[in-house]
Amino acid sequence: MSLLAALTRAYDRLPDAPPYGFSTEKIGFCVVLETDGRVAEVIDLRGDDKKRSPRMLLVPQAVKRTAGIAPNFLWDKSAYVLGVTAGEGKRTAEEHAKFREKHLDWLADTTDPGLLALCRFLESWDPASFAAPQWQDEARDQNLVFRLSGEFTFLHDRPAARTLWREIGAEGASDPQICLVTCTPGPVARLHPSIKGVWGAQSSGASLISFNLDAFTSYGHDQGDNAPVSEAAAFAYTTALNRFLEKDSGHRIQIGDASTVFWADAPDDAAEEAENLFSAFFDPAGDEKLAAAKIKDKLDAIRSGTRLTEVAPNLAQGVRFHVLGLAPNAARLSVRFYWTSDFGTLTAHYQRYLQDTEVQPPPRDGWPPLWRYLIELAVQGKRENVPPLIAGEWMRAILTGAPYPLTLLSTTLMRLRADGEVSPLRAAILKSILIRNFKSKEAPVALDPANTNKGYMLGRLFAVYEEVQRAALGGNVNATIKDKFYGAASATPQKVYRTLDAGAQNHFSKLRKQSPGRAVNLEKLLTAITDLMEPGNDPYPASLTAAEQALFGLGYYHQRSDFFRKHDDKTPEVTE
Amino acid sequence: MAYGIRLHVWGQHALFTRPELKVERVSYDVMTPSAARGVLEAVHWKPAIRWEIDRIHVLEPIRFQSIRRNEVGHKAPAGTIKRAMNRGDLEGVQLLVDEDRQQRASTVLVAPRYVIEAHFTLTARADVSDSEGKHLDIFNRRAARGQCFHQPCLGTREFAAHFELIEPGAALPARNPAAETADLGFGTPRDLGYMLWDIDHAAPGRPSLLFRAGLRDGVMEVPAPGSPEVKR
């Protein structure tokens, strides 16, 4: 099933989906009209909260405004409805004129008293009469709707308005063609409704399907005719997608620059449970949230490697799961990844990802969310510096169980060379790439003293040199050998190891005077590592491959954490 | 299938663009019939024959990768070029890349490998000198030698296709055992949704024709032209 078809199906499952041709919009005020078009009163519809957030009302679907002036049907912002804005508004007068003209045109044949009242109002309205006490200043730039005095339904909810809207709604569509989503003939959407809420895209919304430059068009087709999607299908997929992209919809997580939405095709309870589990997989929520969703035990069981058929048999079979990653590119949206399969497969792939990234000692807070890993790849650890594409590619690889993108390795190595910070997260990334892409059996979870891979041994050796320096000179060295040599040692060992060795001898001679026991211990460790090296096999090669550099990082991480662990073991003895 | 041919095609990448996602391109999961027709036409085509794709075998797992490239936003207008030709100088025909750059992402297939099963029929433009045997022989000879009019491609020009004729009676190339998963319709058939069958270049407005694509044991059956499965 294609992406659009899946979203169209998801629309049918939405619990309170707006009907075709309508959308939920933020409305601030309601203008109450007398039948002769005079304004009876203006009602504030906004909530009581601090931000006075506007009420979400179901109104005729907003038109797509780009550069042109186009009014909405029976509602709009104050510039269109009244010709009034808070700012300068160069085209306010034009916008209001258009609103008036269009509505008088649309409503020309109506006999409905409510719609006639609007006609009278538009004919007689003068923007200058926008004044207190009737009009509050806060109504500027809010969206306005209308109501007839003495009645409770809004003008756009009147049956006459709804009938009229159905006729108007079909105006913009082009000739009937076969729809590539539903495969039934119907009027084709020229411009698709905007998708809002994608991180980094324009706040007014961006398009998933658009043909805004002529290099994108084929066979002389214009706009939506390039990919015939019926009005109904276009409405359905955008409504579903917009709903999923809303904040706190329970259907979205942010992974790098990819706004990721997910949904399940299943009976309601199972779907919700699967969605909760998925969001906890990649963006662990607080304990309360997990408890509220009643998934804590199941999540723990899945993380410890129990098969889904045992944890939640209802999810293992027949729950189709969809994951879609969207990222902005110029004014368009681009699909970073779209994955669909059943939830059992997804869980198995997630467990494999956990297994691959396992390192000893583990990161401090257990199950770091994916974005924490991604930040390790960003310059200065800033979220906006995460290299684009990597997040999406990586996520795709995790979901499909495929090899990881090799750019992940090169980026991690580049960050390591730049700042030399071998964090548990970076070690985990290195290890998982070694296992997945290089089928490396030499990438151990914890310190492996018998490992004879060159990269791994050199990494350990480097950690020992650093420890010797620390033992001799204390922790307050301005630039340690790690700061100075990590990059060179991991990439071109031959150039630096002789220098390091010479330096270490000086440190040893100092250390022997201060604490001879520690010097002996470190020297033993050093020989234990160098004994593993075979002189014939060139222990200090001119360069290391990317995979060996990854093992270097892992070896360094293991050996160095080992010092800290031993250190921890000793402290109680001292205090006794 | 008396005049059937089978052609083994493969390449590093492929991009069978979905029409709805063709700006930020995303590929279909499987080669489309029209892309397969394009490959065959690169090897041998004459106005007298029309290629019809019967089925497509998928031999490798379906894998995707995203790439980002710099492209331009506009086409060179045919009118400008025509005027320049009439005028005899090149004033104003250039397309300046740095002023019209568009960065676009493509989600492409990685290391695809297919077997195309197809046959051809004679069209109204065939005359007495055309016979099915003749064109079949020409195709088989050319394909076996690796000859083509232009380099065939997997969806878009930048992804060149390698091809090899499978002689009549010879066995199909082996499928990668890793591909035999539910993803390719092993076990249960996999629904691929509606796929572009071809574009009707003869009809006004050049509408798209669609069909419901599905994979069963790694094989996608393609409906015959004019059959009710081809929706227009």
mmCIF file of N, CA, C and O in Angstrom, chain A residues 30-44 82 117-118 120-121 124-125 129 131-136 145-151 155:
data_model
loop_
_atom_site.group_PDB
_atom_site.id
_atom_site.type_symbol
_atom_site.label_atom_id
_atom_site.label_comp_id
_atom_site.label_asym_id
_atom_site.label_seq_id
_atom_site.Cartn_x
_atom_site.Cartn_y
_atom_site.Cartn_z
ATOM 1 N N CYS A 30 -16.754 35.970 17.410
ATOM 2 C CA CYS A 30 -17.944 35.733 16.598
ATOM 3 C C CYS A 30 -18.707 37.052 16.467
ATOM 4 O O CYS A 30 -18.952 37.737 17.457
ATOM 5 N N VAL A 31 -19.060 37.403 15.235
ATOM 6 C CA VAL A 31 -19.834 38.620 14.992
ATOM 7 C C VAL A 31 -21.304 38.228 14.904
ATOM 8 O O VAL A 31 -21.661 37.386 14.075
ATOM 9 N N VAL A 32 -22.121 38.806 15.778
ATOM 10 C CA VAL A 32 -23.549 38.490 15.757
ATOM 11 C C VAL A 32 -24.261 39.564 14.960
ATOM 12 O O VAL A 32 -24.114 40.762 15.218
ATOM 13 N N LEU A 33 -25.018 39.130 13.947
ATOM 14 C CA LEU A 33 -25.668 40.086 13.033
ATOM 15 C C LEU A 33 -27.162 40.107 13.251
ATOM 16 O O LEU A 33 -27.786 39.082 13.550
ATOM 17 N N GLU A 34 -27.771 41.316 13.087
ATOM 18 C CA GLU A 34 -29.226 41.397 12.972
ATOM 19 C C GLU A 34 -29.592 41.011 11.546
ATOM 20 O O GLU A 34 -28.731 40.996 10.652
ATOM 21 N N THR A 35 -30.876 40.732 11.300
ATOM 22 C CA THR A 35 -31.257 40.311 9.945
ATOM 23 C C THR A 35 -31.026 41.415 8.916
ATOM 24 O O THR A 35 -30.862 41.146 7.730
ATOM 25 N N ASP A 36 -30.984 42.666 9.367
ATOM 26 C CA ASP A 36 -30.769 43.742 8.392
ATOM 27 C C ASP A 36 -29.277 44.045 8.202
ATOM 28 O O ASP A 36 -28.915 45.008 7.526
ATOM 29 N N GLY A 37 -28.390 43.241 8.808
ATOM 30 C CA GLY A 37 -26.965 43.404 8.564
ATOM 31 C C GLY A 37 -26.250 44.257 9.602
ATOM 32 O O GLY A 37 -25.028 44.397 9.525
ATOM 33 N N ARG A 38 -26.992 44.826 10.569
ATOM 34 C CA ARG A 38 -26.302 45.580 11.615
ATOM 35 C C ARG A 38 -25.622 44.610 12.577
ATOM 36 O O ARG A 38 -26.072 43.477 12.755
ATOM 37 N N VAL A 39 -24.548 45.081 13.209
ATOM 38 C CA VAL A 39 -23.842 44.231 14.159
ATOM 39 C C VAL A 39 -24.521 44.339 15.512
ATOM 40 O O VAL A 39 -24.604 45.428 16.093
ATOM 41 N N ALA A 40 -25.043 43.215 16.005
ATOM 42 C CA ALA A 40 -25.715 43.239 17.299
ATOM 43 C C ALA A 40 -24.694 43.235 18.422
ATOM 44 O O ALA A 40 -24.746 44.035 19.346
ATOM 45 N N GLU A 41 -23.760 42.300 18.339
ATOM 46 C CA GLU A 41 -22.673 42.285 19.337
ATOM 47 C C GLU A 41 -21.515 41.462 18.779
ATOM 48 O O GLU A 41 -21.651 40.790 17.750
ATOM 49 N N VAL A 42 -20.384 41.544 19.484
ATOM 50 C CA VAL A 42 -19.214 40.760 19.089
ATOM 51 C C VAL A 42 -18.820 39.919 20.286
ATOM 52 O O VAL A 42 -18.574 40.453 21.378
ATOM 53 N N ILE A 43 -18.827 38.611 20.099
ATOM 54 C CA ILE A 43 -18.580 37.718 21.235
ATOM 55 C C ILE A 43 -17.155 37.191 21.183
ATOM 56 O O ILE A 43 -16.673 36.768 20.124
ATOM 57 N N ASP A 44 -16.509 37.238 22.337
ATOM 58 C CA ASP A 44 -15.151 36.702 22.459
ATOM 59 C C ASP A 44 -15.246 35.191 22.663
ATOM 60 O O ASP A 44 -15.840 34.728 23.624
ATOM 61 N N LEU A 82 -13.152 42.397 7.820
ATOM 62 C CA LEU A 82 -13.497 43.775 8.174
ATOM 63 C C LEU A 82 -12.592 44.816 7.524
ATOM 64 O O LEU A 82 -12.869 46.007 7.585
ATOM 65 N N ALA A 117 -28.349 38.317 5.750
ATOM 66 C CA ALA A 117 -27.871 39.285 6.743
ATOM 67 C C ALA A 117 -26.399 39.596 6.502
ATOM 68 O O ALA A 117 -25.959 40.752 6.596
ATOM 69 N N LEU A 118 -25.629 38.559 6.156
ATOM 70 C CA LEU A 118 -24.204 38.782 5.882
ATOM 71 C C LEU A 118 -24.032 39.691 4.660
ATOM 72 O O LEU A 118 -23.185 40.585 4.645
ATOM 73 N N ARG A 120 -26.118 41.989 3.617
ATOM 74 C CA ARG A 120 -26.439 43.361 4.040
ATOM 75 C C ARG A 120 -25.246 43.947 4.804
ATOM 76 O O ARG A 120 -24.842 45.080 4.595
ATOM 77 N N PHE A 121 -24.682 43.123 5.697
ATOM 78 C CA PHE A 121 -23.556 43.596 6.514
ATOM 79 C C PHE A 121 -22.385 44.023 5.628
ATOM 80 O O PHE A 121 -21.814 45.096 5.794
ATOM 81 N N SER A 124 -22.867 47.279 3.813
ATOM 82 C CA SER A 124 -22.912 48.521 4.583
ATOM 83 C C SER A 124 -21.657 48.732 5.432
ATOM 84 O O SER A 124 -21.461 49.807 5.992
ATOM 85 N N TRP A 125 -20.810 47.750 5.568
ATOM 86 C CA TRP A 125 -19.686 47.852 6.514
ATOM 87 C C TRP A 125 -18.630 48.852 6.058
ATOM 88 O O TRP A 125 -18.246 48.900 4.898
ATOM 89 N N SER A 129 -15.682 52.070 11.133
ATOM 90 C CA SER A 129 -16.576 51.931 12.281
ATOM 91 C C SER A 129 -16.092 50.847 13.254
ATOM 92 O O SER A 129 -16.797 50.495 14.188
ATOM 93 N N ALA A 131 -14.624 50.198 16.232
ATOM 94 C CA ALA A 131 -14.241 51.000 17.384
ATOM 95 C C ALA A 131 -14.873 50.437 18.642
ATOM 96 O O ALA A 131 -15.889 49.734 18.586
ATOM 97 N N ALA A 132 -14.269 50.746 19.785
ATOM 98 C CA ALA A 132 -14.832 50.363 21.069
ATOM 99 C C ALA A 132 -16.133 51.151 21.261
ATOM 100 O O ALA A 132 -16.297 52.208 20.634
ATOM 101 N N PRO A 133 -17.071 50.727 22.066
ATOM 102 C CA PRO A 133 -16.986 49.551 22.932
ATOM 103 C C PRO A 133 -17.376 48.250 22.217
ATOM 104 O O PRO A 133 -17.111 47.179 22.723
ATOM 105 N N GLN A 134 -18.034 48.394 21.045
ATOM 106 C CA GLN A 134 -18.512 47.169 20.416
ATOM 107 C C GLN A 134 -17.361 46.264 19.971
ATOM 108 O O GLN A 134 -17.388 45.064 20.170
ATOM 109 N N TRP A 135 -16.359 46.876 19.385
ATOM 110 C CA TRP A 135 -15.243 46.091 18.852
ATOM 111 C C TRP A 135 -14.050 46.207 19.787
ATOM 112 O O TRP A 135 -13.591 47.301 20.081
ATOM 113 N N GLN A 136 -13.542 45.078 20.233
ATOM 114 C CA GLN A 136 -12.329 45.110 21.049
ATOM 115 C C GLN A 136 -11.116 45.148 20.146
ATOM 116 O O GLN A 136 -11.117 44.553 19.077
ATOM 117 N N VAL A 145 -15.937 34.507 12.867
ATOM 118 C CA VAL A 145 -17.059 33.804 12.253
ATOM 119 C C VAL A 145 -18.320 34.637 12.501
ATOM 120 O O VAL A 145 -18.277 35.634 13.230
ATOM 121 N N PHE A 146 -19.428 34.217 11.909
ATOM 122 C CA PHE A 146 -20.664 34.999 12.036
ATOM 123 C C PHE A 146 -21.764 34.151 12.643
ATOM 124 O O PHE A 146 -21.742 32.916 12.561
ATOM 125 N N ARG A 147 -22.744 34.868 13.233
ATOM 126 C CA ARG A 147 -23.922 34.205 13.767
ATOM 127 C C ARG A 147 -25.087 35.154 13.619
ATOM 128 O O ARG A 147 -24.903 36.376 13.635
ATOM 129 N N LEU A 148 -26.269 34.597 13.476
ATOM 130 C CA LEU A 148 -27.452 35.449 13.394
ATOM 131 C C LEU A 148 -27.969 35.668 14.810
ATOM 132 O O LEU A 148 -28.012 34.746 15.612
ATOM 133 N N SER A 149 -28.363 36.893 15.095
ATOM 134 C CA SER A 149 -28.834 37.221 16.430
ATOM 135 C C SER A 149 -30.034 36.356 16.790
ATOM 136 O O SER A 149 -30.939 36.154 15.965
ATOM 137 N N GLY A 150 -30.053 35.842 18.009
ATOM 138 C CA GLY A 150 -31.173 35.036 18.473
ATOM 139 C C GLY A 150 -31.077 33.580 18.077
ATOM 140 O O GLY A 150 -31.943 32.791 18.420
ATOM 141 N N GLU A 151 -30.028 33.217 17.334
ATOM 142 C CA GLU A 151 -29.879 31.806 16.989
ATOM 143 C C GLU A 151 -28.556 31.287 17.536
ATOM 144 O O GLU A 151 -27.685 32.061 17.917
ATOM 145 N N LEU A 155 -23.154 30.904 11.121
ATOM 146 C CA LEU A 155 -23.635 31.018 9.739
ATOM 147 C C LEU A 155 -23.127 29.868 8.890
ATOM 148 O O LEU A 155 -23.838 29.301 8.074
#
